[in-house]
Amino acid sequence: MQTLLHFDWIYNIGTVAFTVAGYLVGVRKRLDLLGIVIVALLTAIGGGIIRDVLLSRTPRVFLDATPIFLISTALLASLLLKLQTRNTGVLNRLFIVADSIGLVAFSLAGAQVGIDAHLNLFGVAFLGFVTAVGGGLVRDMMVNEVPFILHEDFYGTVALIVAVALYGARTAGVVGEGVGWALLVVGLLLRLIAHTREFRLPRVEE
Amino acid sequence: MQTLLHFDWIYNIGTVAFTVAGYLVGVRKRLDLLGIVIVALLTAIGGGIIRDVLLSRTPRVFLDATPIFLISTALLASLLLKLQTRNTGVLNRLFIVADSIGLVAFSLAGAQVGIDAHLNLFGVAFLGFVTAVGGGLVRDMMVNEVPFILHEDFYGTVALIVAVALYGARTAGVVGEGVGWALLVVGLLLRLIAHTREFRLPRVEE
Amino acid sequence: MQTLLHFDWIYNIGTVAFTVAGYLVGVRKRLDLLGIVIVALLTAIGGGIIRDVLLSRTPRVFLDATPIFLISTALLASLLLKLQTRNTGVLNRLFIVADSIGLVAFSLAGAQVGIDAHLNLFGVAFLGFVTAVGGGLVRDMMVNEVPFILHEDFYGTVALIVAVALYGARTAGVVGEGVGWALLVVGLLLRLIAHTREFRLPRVEE
């Protein structure tokens, strides 16, 4: 029996946050309007498209355009509010929380797809990771930056941890929506604590 | 009923122009011979491969090698003629026209594939766009430049416009090859006028 | 009749060498631990994943995790031995040989998959090339370097030559495991001679 996670509004929070993250990168990189739209879109839906392509499925967003409306609205609001000029503490904190929700929720969604496709632990972790951070990664490659998840912050690691935990729970026979919610909360806390305390992964001396 | 666009020789013009564009980038970036071949190939067929992968199809060029002969010929001619040294007005204008034909024709071809696969408007626009500019985009990422479509010129926008227009026509029940030809001409004019008048998309102030 | 190449331990040598190559790039680029793991993984399995995606197959490593154990062991050993500090002649030569074995073996494996899928010569060469050098190529794009195969050394060319030769042999009706082994040896010698003599592909004058 497959147990799908049903937290649609959670995804929506993540989609909006990822769109805003992409928008801010596009503005900072001085792209034109099309460039900003592409970069924001890629951040929000790129990970899901890569996940679908890895499993030879038609990208879901090509069949169900719901996220596009959300992304368009978030983009338009960002433009009208000139979000790049509003660097206040409250807004920043709100963004971090929303972005972290997206990180954890998308990783769980990707891991779920991998579990349903009977992939091994590596495949499940890979899909969770790529769904959560794949869009941002390609975006960073595109605007010619070393993807931030490769050298900064305890971010991608959270995506891996929750994906692996979901796999572990399923393998142990622990199913049901409760698991998804529990991992969402744990992953979110982990990410926020890591962010506040500035966790860093060790570097290797050259 | 599916209505395929049959403008094979139009694609050929585009393929040659994209090959030449890739060749020039490779030479400018001081790649070696293999690097130039890869970059030219990628520019010419990369978009089509990405489109096919997105729809889980075997890349067409892996089954029908016709474009490869054309690309090889164009590459050889570019090398023998030392095209990078021939920066004359006539040649430049010829290149712009051929490249614009490729841009519009490939976008229409990609959009058509999306329509045939019953994708939504977003999917059709995405496929048109990616077929037309995906190869150049990956090429620019590879040689470590921010893809030019992200920050320069009214180029990718034309690909989006004709793809959306084709979708609109089909939805409105307007089918037949005439639509394809009409959009080809309109898109080409749009691109050439935009180029001549130096249309720019707005930038967003930081 | 399909003739598979059975040189599993040969692949293992290649997998270890590619992991080490990725590890060294990650350390040099000052990535954090997660970044190094990603970059090493990508170098070792990225080419195979791209090959599988191009043919709409579930990436093999998502179903059979054997390479992951090998990669993990190689990574752990690299970390514990601080491989980046051991720049001795013997170790360097060992690495070059192992990496060349990987290059040739992975190209043959990719070409084989293409032949089994009834692709044309271009498709077979593309798959061989991408299986062998695709991971390193994406890695270089990710850490913001122009992929070394585009501008340096007689490396990618060897992958192409053996893939094309395998296609030629099959087309000529020469099958059997012996062909694979012969091409492995020839390709390896070619690569090592090229490396020692510093073969370079010609550049094109700007």
XYZ file of C-alpha atoms in Angstrom:
618
model
C 0.000 0.000 0.000
C 1.251 3.410 -0.915
C 0.874 6.181 1.574
C 0.985 9.566 -0.013
C 1.773 12.625 1.977
C -1.049 15.102 1.715
C 0.273 18.452 2.670
C -0.654 20.539 -0.317
C -0.637 23.871 1.434
C 2.777 23.028 2.830
C 4.073 22.618 -0.710
C 2.508 25.938 -1.594
C 4.468 27.695 1.126
C 7.620 26.093 -0.211
C 6.822 26.994 -3.806
C 6.325 30.650 -2.898
C 9.540 30.737 -0.858
C 11.581 29.098 -3.626
C 10.136 31.523 -6.175
C 11.161 34.458 -4.009
C 14.637 32.964 -3.519
C 15.031 32.663 -7.302
C 13.687 36.167 -7.849
C 16.251 37.630 -5.460
C 19.113 35.779 -7.168
C 17.915 36.992 -10.580
C 17.769 40.615 -9.438
C 21.168 40.408 -7.733
C 22.681 38.936 -10.895
C 21.197 41.799 -12.935
C 19.258 39.541 -15.297
C 16.539 41.025 -17.458
C 12.858 40.302 -16.832
C 12.852 37.023 -18.789
C 16.000 35.941 -16.991
C 14.427 36.629 -13.602
C 11.290 34.697 -14.546
C 13.364 31.727 -15.775
C 15.557 31.693 -12.700
C 12.584 31.962 -10.324
C 10.679 29.235 -12.173
C 13.714 26.994 -12.192
C 14.213 27.406 -8.455
C 10.575 26.585 -7.746
C 9.931 23.716 -10.177
C 13.364 22.608 -11.410
C 13.845 19.997 -8.706
C 10.493 18.380 -9.422
C 11.194 18.291 -13.157
C 14.604 16.639 -12.613
C 12.961 14.091 -10.292
C 10.305 13.266 -12.898
C 12.870 13.014 -15.685
C 15.014 10.648 -13.581
C 11.996 8.357 -13.331
C 10.968 8.798 -16.986
C 7.708 10.506 -16.108
C 6.210 13.492 -17.829
C 6.984 16.424 -15.526
C 3.896 16.887 -13.387
C 3.840 20.623 -13.871
C 3.352 20.042 -17.627
C 0.034 18.366 -16.832
C -1.143 20.238 -13.744
C -0.309 23.918 -13.897
C -1.447 24.814 -10.370
C 2.086 25.712 -9.176
C 2.472 28.077 -12.120
C -0.353 30.286 -10.920
C 1.208 30.422 -7.485
C 4.651 31.184 -8.898
C 3.262 33.900 -11.192
C 1.478 35.515 -8.271
C 4.572 35.345 -6.068
C 6.709 36.826 -8.845
C 4.290 39.634 -9.552
C 4.051 40.454 -5.856
C 7.850 40.419 -5.537
C 8.156 42.838 -8.440
C 5.429 45.180 -7.246
C 6.680 45.188 -3.658
C 10.298 45.517 -4.860
C 11.141 42.753 -2.443
C 14.874 43.175 -3.050
C 14.756 46.531 -1.228
C 12.947 45.211 1.837
C 15.693 43.748 3.886
C 13.965 43.836 7.257
C 14.490 41.375 10.079
C 10.892 40.176 10.164
C 10.742 39.560 6.433
C 14.075 37.755 6.453
C 12.975 35.467 9.255
C 9.675 34.782 7.527
C 11.559 33.894 4.362
C 13.933 31.524 6.169
C 11.026 29.671 7.754
C 9.083 29.402 4.485
C 12.187 28.316 2.576
C 12.963 25.673 5.212
C 9.414 24.362 5.003
C 9.902 24.016 1.249
C 13.243 22.281 1.696
C 11.855 19.629 4.031
C 8.477 19.156 2.331
C 9.955 18.797 -1.171
C 12.567 16.354 0.066
C 9.864 14.207 1.690
C 7.776 14.377 -1.499
C 10.731 13.286 -3.633
C 11.657 10.494 -1.250
C 8.040 9.301 -1.301
C 8.113 9.066 -5.095
C 11.332 7.066 -4.868
C 9.845 4.689 -2.298
C 6.748 4.172 -4.456
C 9.035 3.349 -7.395
C 10.796 0.708 -5.261
C 14.172 2.393 -5.444
C 16.938 1.519 -3.015
C 18.021 3.776 -0.156
C 20.453 5.621 -2.397
C 17.783 6.270 -5.022
C 15.312 7.495 -2.405
C 17.867 9.837 -0.825
C 18.928 11.073 -4.266
C 15.343 11.828 -5.312
C 14.551 13.586 -2.033
C 17.686 15.662 -2.269
C 17.250 16.539 -5.936
C 13.574 17.443 -5.555
C 14.433 19.818 -2.720
C 17.659 21.402 -3.922
C 17.975 20.456 -7.623
C 16.265 23.616 -8.846
C 18.484 25.902 -6.778
C 21.516 23.934 -7.826
C 20.859 24.288 -11.553
C 19.988 27.948 -10.991
C 23.348 28.578 -9.336
C 25.138 26.730 -12.135
C 23.280 28.861 -14.650
C 24.147 32.210 -13.122
C 27.711 31.039 -12.838
C 28.060 30.486 -9.128
C 29.275 27.396 -7.351
C 25.983 26.029 -5.962
C 25.682 27.251 -2.385
C 24.740 23.791 -1.119
C 28.237 22.625 -2.083
C 30.098 24.945 0.233
C 27.790 26.606 2.657
C 25.551 25.896 5.524
C 23.696 22.936 6.830
C 21.049 22.954 4.104
C 21.297 20.061 1.664
C 22.146 17.818 4.592
C 18.678 18.374 6.070
C 17.091 17.254 2.808
C 19.174 14.074 2.905
C 18.383 13.362 6.553
C 14.599 13.542 6.188
C 14.640 11.490 2.964
C 16.716 8.778 4.626
C 14.493 8.895 7.721
C 11.368 8.411 5.598
C 12.985 5.429 3.902
C 13.945 4.024 7.295
C 10.432 4.453 8.642
C 8.884 2.705 5.626
C 11.390 -0.128 5.784
C 10.570 -0.534 9.470
C 6.904 -0.778 8.545
C 6.006 2.589 10.034
C 3.568 4.078 7.547
C 0.727 6.556 7.593
C 0.520 10.296 7.249
C 1.692 10.840 10.805
C 5.218 9.872 9.833
C 5.295 12.528 7.134
C 4.114 15.221 9.519
C 6.519 14.146 12.243
C 9.460 14.273 9.806
C 8.304 17.617 8.500
C 8.388 19.093 12.001
C 11.691 17.437 12.940
C 13.353 18.457 9.669
C 12.090 22.015 9.998
C 13.378 22.324 13.558
C 16.705 20.822 12.520
C 17.088 23.315 9.706
C 16.075 26.301 11.819
C 18.338 25.359 14.713
C 21.180 24.763 12.250
C 20.549 28.157 10.686
C 20.365 30.018 14.006
C 23.430 28.325 15.462
C 25.251 28.554 12.128
C 26.053 24.871 11.873
C 28.719 24.222 9.284
C 29.870 20.984 7.798
C 33.603 20.400 8.214
C 35.910 21.338 5.403
C 38.865 19.242 4.332
C 42.282 20.857 4.518
C 44.046 21.172 1.189
C -5.772 14.594 -35.401
C -2.205 15.648 -35.235
C -0.987 18.279 -37.581
C 2.725 18.186 -38.032
C 4.626 21.114 -39.322
C 6.520 20.117 -42.434
C 9.249 22.596 -42.945
C 12.287 20.402 -43.138
C 14.484 22.766 -45.099
C 13.603 25.471 -42.601
C 15.003 23.287 -39.806
C 18.091 22.744 -41.898
C 18.742 26.473 -42.111
C 18.357 26.671 -38.329
C 20.639 23.701 -37.728
C 23.404 25.235 -39.832
C 23.039 28.611 -38.120
C 23.095 27.075 -34.631
C 26.159 25.025 -35.546
C 27.950 28.159 -36.707
C 26.914 29.999 -33.518
C 28.359 27.186 -31.430
C 31.516 27.059 -33.537
C 32.137 30.764 -32.989
C 31.660 30.443 -29.217
C 34.066 27.510 -29.131
C 36.752 29.384 -31.046
C 36.320 32.510 -28.937
C 36.615 30.435 -25.745
C 39.854 28.894 -27.077
C 38.592 25.315 -26.823
C 40.469 22.569 -28.642
C 39.034 20.827 -31.697
C 36.989 18.305 -29.688
C 35.688 21.115 -27.488
C 34.574 23.099 -30.534
C 32.828 20.066 -32.011
C 31.036 19.361 -28.705
C 29.965 22.949 -28.256
C 28.731 23.265 -31.857
C 26.853 19.954 -31.645
C 25.303 20.935 -28.333
C 24.095 24.240 -29.726
C 22.537 22.556 -32.746
C 20.969 19.443 -31.198
C 21.033 20.027 -27.420
C 17.591 21.623 -27.309
C 15.991 18.731 -29.182
C 17.664 16.188 -26.915
C 16.447 17.976 -23.767
C 12.939 18.126 -25.236
C 12.972 14.389 -25.994
C 14.341 13.544 -22.547
C 11.624 15.640 -20.883
C 9.038 13.491 -22.678
C 10.907 10.206 -22.059
C 11.571 9.622 -25.751
C 14.764 8.352 -27.267
C 16.467 11.464 -28.674
C 15.496 11.566 -32.331
C 19.011 12.289 -33.487
C 20.081 8.920 -32.015
C 17.773 7.208 -34.513
C 17.886 9.542 -37.513
C 21.339 10.993 -38.063
C 20.397 13.400 -40.869
C 21.168 16.535 -38.808
C 24.628 15.153 -38.009
C 25.661 15.198 -41.676
C 24.477 18.772 -41.941
C 26.283 19.789 -38.752
C 29.503 18.065 -39.835
C 29.388 19.847 -43.174
C 28.711 23.214 -41.538
C 31.538 22.654 -39.071
C 34.000 21.634 -41.749
C 33.055 24.620 -43.869
C 33.422 26.942 -40.864
C 36.893 25.571 -40.192
C 38.054 25.709 -43.804
C 36.655 29.198 -44.343
C 37.993 30.356 -40.953
C 34.606 31.850 -40.341
C 35.792 33.570 -37.154
C 37.935 35.924 -39.256
C 35.164 36.922 -41.638
C 33.358 39.597 -39.763
C 31.699 41.306 -42.698
C 28.347 43.055 -42.650
C 26.723 40.799 -45.228
C 27.816 37.618 -43.477
C 26.674 38.936 -40.104
C 23.266 39.814 -41.430
C 22.944 36.448 -43.146
C 23.819 34.751 -39.880
C 21.274 36.751 -37.873
C 18.503 35.840 -40.324
C 19.430 32.129 -40.372
C 19.750 32.023 -36.591
C 16.366 33.715 -36.185
C 14.775 31.204 -38.559
C 16.199 28.450 -36.375
C 14.950 30.105 -33.206
C 11.360 30.368 -34.433
C 11.216 27.047 -36.308
C 12.654 25.014 -33.415
C 10.310 26.673 -30.950
C 7.312 25.827 -33.143
C 8.567 22.250 -33.509
C 8.961 21.863 -29.744
C 5.555 23.404 -29.064
C 4.017 21.025 -31.593
C 5.496 18.023 -29.786
C 4.074 19.371 -26.521
C 0.621 19.848 -28.044
C 0.683 16.312 -29.462
C 1.564 15.022 -25.975
C -1.455 16.855 -24.545
C 0.599 19.080 -22.270
C -0.851 22.216 -20.763
C 0.051 25.727 -21.926
C 3.028 25.856 -19.579
C 4.378 22.547 -20.856
C 3.951 23.604 -24.488
C 5.681 26.942 -23.889
C 8.468 25.198 -21.940
C 9.069 22.647 -24.692
C 9.066 25.303 -27.422
C 11.467 27.457 -25.456
C 13.791 24.608 -24.500
C 13.903 23.173 -28.022
C 14.876 26.564 -29.414
C 17.280 27.878 -26.783
C 18.119 24.877 -24.544
C 21.216 23.937 -26.526
C 22.640 27.446 -26.424
C 21.797 27.709 -22.762
C 23.656 24.534 -21.773
C 26.538 25.587 -24.035
C 26.850 28.900 -22.219
C 26.701 27.153 -18.842
C 29.431 24.799 -20.017
C 31.848 27.480 -21.161
C 31.186 29.308 -17.939
C 29.115 32.217 -19.100
C 25.772 33.358 -17.794
C 23.481 32.228 -20.649
C 22.948 35.203 -22.917
C 19.187 34.648 -23.033
C 19.077 35.466 -19.314
C 20.375 38.983 -19.623
C 20.461 40.115 -23.188
C 18.253 40.933 -26.042
C 14.763 40.053 -27.096
C 15.600 36.471 -28.081
C 14.149 33.816 -25.776
C 10.998 35.912 -25.585
C 10.342 35.331 -29.291
C 10.557 31.562 -28.753
C 7.991 31.832 -25.948
C 5.645 34.036 -27.969
C 5.425 31.735 -31.002
C 5.021 28.622 -28.809
C 2.182 30.242 -26.875
C 0.611 31.480 -30.116
C 0.681 27.961 -31.600
C -0.991 26.632 -28.454
C -3.583 29.382 -28.662
C -4.305 28.618 -32.319
C -4.744 24.899 -31.645
C -6.968 25.542 -28.654
C -9.069 27.842 -30.810
C -9.390 25.037 -33.340
C -7.187 26.723 -35.925
C -5.109 23.906 -37.364
C -3.325 23.132 -40.606
C 0.083 23.879 -41.929
C -0.836 27.466 -42.731
C -0.770 28.348 -39.042
C 2.790 27.093 -38.727
C 3.954 29.098 -41.710
C 2.155 32.217 -40.541
C 3.736 31.970 -37.097
C 7.119 31.323 -38.654
C 6.899 34.545 -40.638
C 5.492 36.586 -37.757
C 8.076 35.259 -35.301
C 10.905 35.883 -37.738
C 9.786 39.456 -38.358
C 9.392 40.029 -34.628
C 12.898 38.770 -33.949
C 14.466 40.751 -36.764
C 12.689 43.973 -35.845
C 13.643 43.445 -32.206
C 17.251 42.901 -33.228
C 17.413 45.924 -35.497
C 15.730 48.238 -33.019
C 17.661 46.710 -30.116
C 14.611 45.844 -28.054
C 15.562 45.094 -24.493
C 13.503 43.577 -21.740
C 13.334 45.761 -18.646
C 15.737 45.126 -15.823
C 14.755 45.277 -12.163
C 16.616 47.787 -10.005
C 18.615 46.233 -7.213
C 21.869 -11.615 -29.880
C 23.229 -9.208 -27.361
C 26.770 -9.562 -26.198
C 27.376 -7.916 -22.895
C 30.823 -7.013 -21.767
C 31.551 -8.711 -18.480
C 34.361 -6.879 -16.851
C 32.901 -6.023 -13.491
C 36.169 -5.624 -11.659
C 37.342 -3.354 -14.432
C 34.376 -1.052 -13.752
C 35.261 -1.162 -10.068
C 38.750 0.162 -10.764
C 37.211 2.943 -12.823
C 34.626 3.767 -10.162
C 37.310 4.103 -7.495
C 39.501 6.264 -9.742
C 36.616 8.552 -10.698
C 35.635 8.903 -7.028
C 39.171 9.924 -6.150
C 39.263 12.382 -9.059
C 36.039 13.972 -7.791
C 37.312 14.022 -4.217
C 40.433 15.898 -5.255
C 38.428 18.478 -7.214
C 36.121 18.979 -4.234
C 39.013 19.538 -1.837
C 40.788 21.876 -4.234
C 37.598 23.904 -4.677
C 37.280 24.180 -0.880
C 33.813 22.609 -0.739
C 32.455 21.403 2.572
C 32.043 17.699 3.342
C 28.634 17.397 1.664
C 29.976 19.228 -1.375
C 32.926 16.852 -1.639
C 30.634 13.829 -1.361
C 28.297 15.213 -4.048
C 31.131 16.051 -6.401
C 32.820 12.657 -5.935
C 29.516 10.797 -6.402
C 28.724 12.837 -9.486
C 32.094 12.068 -11.041
C 31.698 8.356 -10.400
C 28.028 7.783 -11.277
C 26.905 10.936 -13.102
C 27.770 9.621 -16.554
C 25.798 6.420 -16.027
C 22.786 8.346 -14.752
C 22.815 10.671 -17.772
C 23.096 7.636 -20.079
C 20.119 5.957 -18.417
C 18.041 9.137 -18.500
C 18.797 9.582 -22.210
C 17.299 6.132 -22.809
C 14.379 6.640 -20.377
C 15.582 3.960 -18.001
C 15.585 4.136 -14.245
C 19.213 4.888 -13.314
C 20.782 1.525 -12.532
C 22.413 2.772 -9.373
C 18.930 3.496 -7.965
C 18.185 -0.236 -8.161
C 21.593 -1.820 -7.556
C 23.607 0.079 -4.964
C 26.837 -1.895 -5.341
C 28.820 1.069 -6.720
C 27.743 3.172 -3.738
C 29.551 0.886 -1.279
C 32.658 1.114 -3.392
C 32.409 4.884 -3.668
C 31.819 5.277 0.064
C 34.861 3.156 0.829
C 37.019 5.057 -1.635
C 35.847 8.383 -0.203
C 36.466 7.332 3.375
C 39.914 6.054 2.488
C 40.712 9.307 0.632
C 39.684 11.324 3.682
C 41.563 9.181 6.192
C 44.700 9.032 4.047
C 44.407 12.769 3.241
C 44.994 11.842 -0.351
C 45.282 15.492 -1.396
C 48.584 15.748 0.469
C 50.138 12.669 -1.119
C 51.414 13.948 -4.382
C 54.003 11.268 -5.040
C 55.064 10.005 -8.442
C 53.961 6.419 -7.841
C 50.524 7.418 -6.600
C 50.037 9.811 -9.493
C 50.927 7.154 -12.027
C 48.645 4.643 -10.353
C 45.830 7.151 -10.474
C 46.367 7.914 -14.167
C 46.227 4.223 -15.049
C 43.103 3.569 -12.951
C 41.383 6.673 -14.335
C 42.230 5.639 -17.903
C 40.825 2.177 -17.270
C 37.611 3.832 -16.083
C 37.523 6.116 -19.109
C 37.784 3.265 -21.611
C 35.636 0.738 -19.733
C 32.775 3.169 -19.110
C 32.822 4.305 -22.724
C 32.610 0.707 -23.928
C 29.775 0.025 -21.466
C 27.841 3.069 -22.678
C 28.420 2.201 -26.321
C 27.205 -1.333 -25.635
C 23.947 -0.003 -24.168
C 23.505 2.159 -27.250
C 24.110 -0.769 -29.593
C 21.607 -2.913 -27.679
C 19.059 -0.084 -28.019
C 19.621 -0.067 -31.798
C 20.876 3.492 -31.905
C 22.784 4.814 -34.885
C 26.528 5.460 -34.846
C 26.032 8.951 -33.489
C 23.849 7.709 -30.638
C 26.335 4.949 -29.756
C 29.273 7.365 -29.762
C 27.274 9.891 -27.732
C 26.313 7.308 -25.100
C 29.861 5.975 -24.833
C 31.243 9.471 -24.488
C 28.643 10.644 -21.981
C 28.934 7.517 -19.823
C 32.689 7.982 -19.599
C 33.032 11.744 -19.258
C 29.511 13.042 -18.492
C 29.989 12.913 -14.727
C 33.255 14.833 -14.829
C 31.750 17.306 -17.251
C 28.762 18.145 -15.033
C 31.119 18.272 -12.035
C 33.295 20.851 -13.743
C 30.231 22.874 -14.741
C 29.062 22.750 -11.139
C 32.295 23.985 -9.598
C 32.396 26.686 -12.201
C 35.206 25.522 -14.433
C 35.152 25.054 -18.161
C 35.071 21.230 -18.390
C 38.642 20.060 -18.873
C 37.661 17.764 -21.734
C 36.724 20.848 -23.760
C 40.158 22.375 -23.807
C 42.753 19.972 -22.568
C 44.409 16.768 -23.399
C 43.602 13.761 -25.501
C 41.001 12.391 -23.086
C 37.428 12.597 -24.369
C 38.738 11.653 -27.806
C 39.770 8.218 -26.489
C 36.219 7.635 -25.224
C 34.876 8.487 -28.672
C 37.366 6.286 -30.499
C 36.622 3.122 -28.529
C 32.849 3.673 -28.731
C 33.028 4.121 -32.494
C 35.334 1.099 -32.797
C 32.875 -1.089 -30.849
C 30.078 0.055 -33.152
C 32.230 -0.701 -36.168
C 33.068 -4.172 -34.884
C 29.414 -5.009 -34.238
C 28.351 -3.701 -37.619
C 31.043 -5.840 -39.210
C 29.632 -8.841 -37.367
C 32.581 -9.146 -35.010
C 31.004 -9.975 -31.661
C 31.996 -11.778 -28.496
C 33.726 -10.731 -25.333
C 37.120 -10.772 -26.989
C 36.284 -7.585 -28.882
C 35.533 -5.786 -25.635
C 38.810 -6.862 -24.069
C 40.782 -5.988 -27.170
C 39.283 -2.517 -27.300
C 39.870 -2.062 -23.593
C 43.567 -2.767 -24.026
C 43.924 -0.686 -27.190
C 42.028 2.255 -25.672
C 44.050 2.093 -22.481
C 47.342 2.068 -24.382
C 46.143 4.929 -26.570
C 45.236 7.009 -23.527
C 48.464 6.271 -21.691
C 50.660 6.967 -24.721
C 48.710 10.173 -25.346
C 49.188 11.195 -21.729
C 52.922 10.431 -21.657
C 53.630 12.117 -24.973
C 51.261 14.984 -24.132
C 49.159 14.679 -27.258
C 47.057 17.760 -27.797
C 44.202 18.332 -30.160
C 44.750 21.298 -32.455
C 43.301 24.626 -31.483
C 41.663 26.990 -33.959
C 43.192 30.445 -34.299
C 40.885 33.254 -33.357
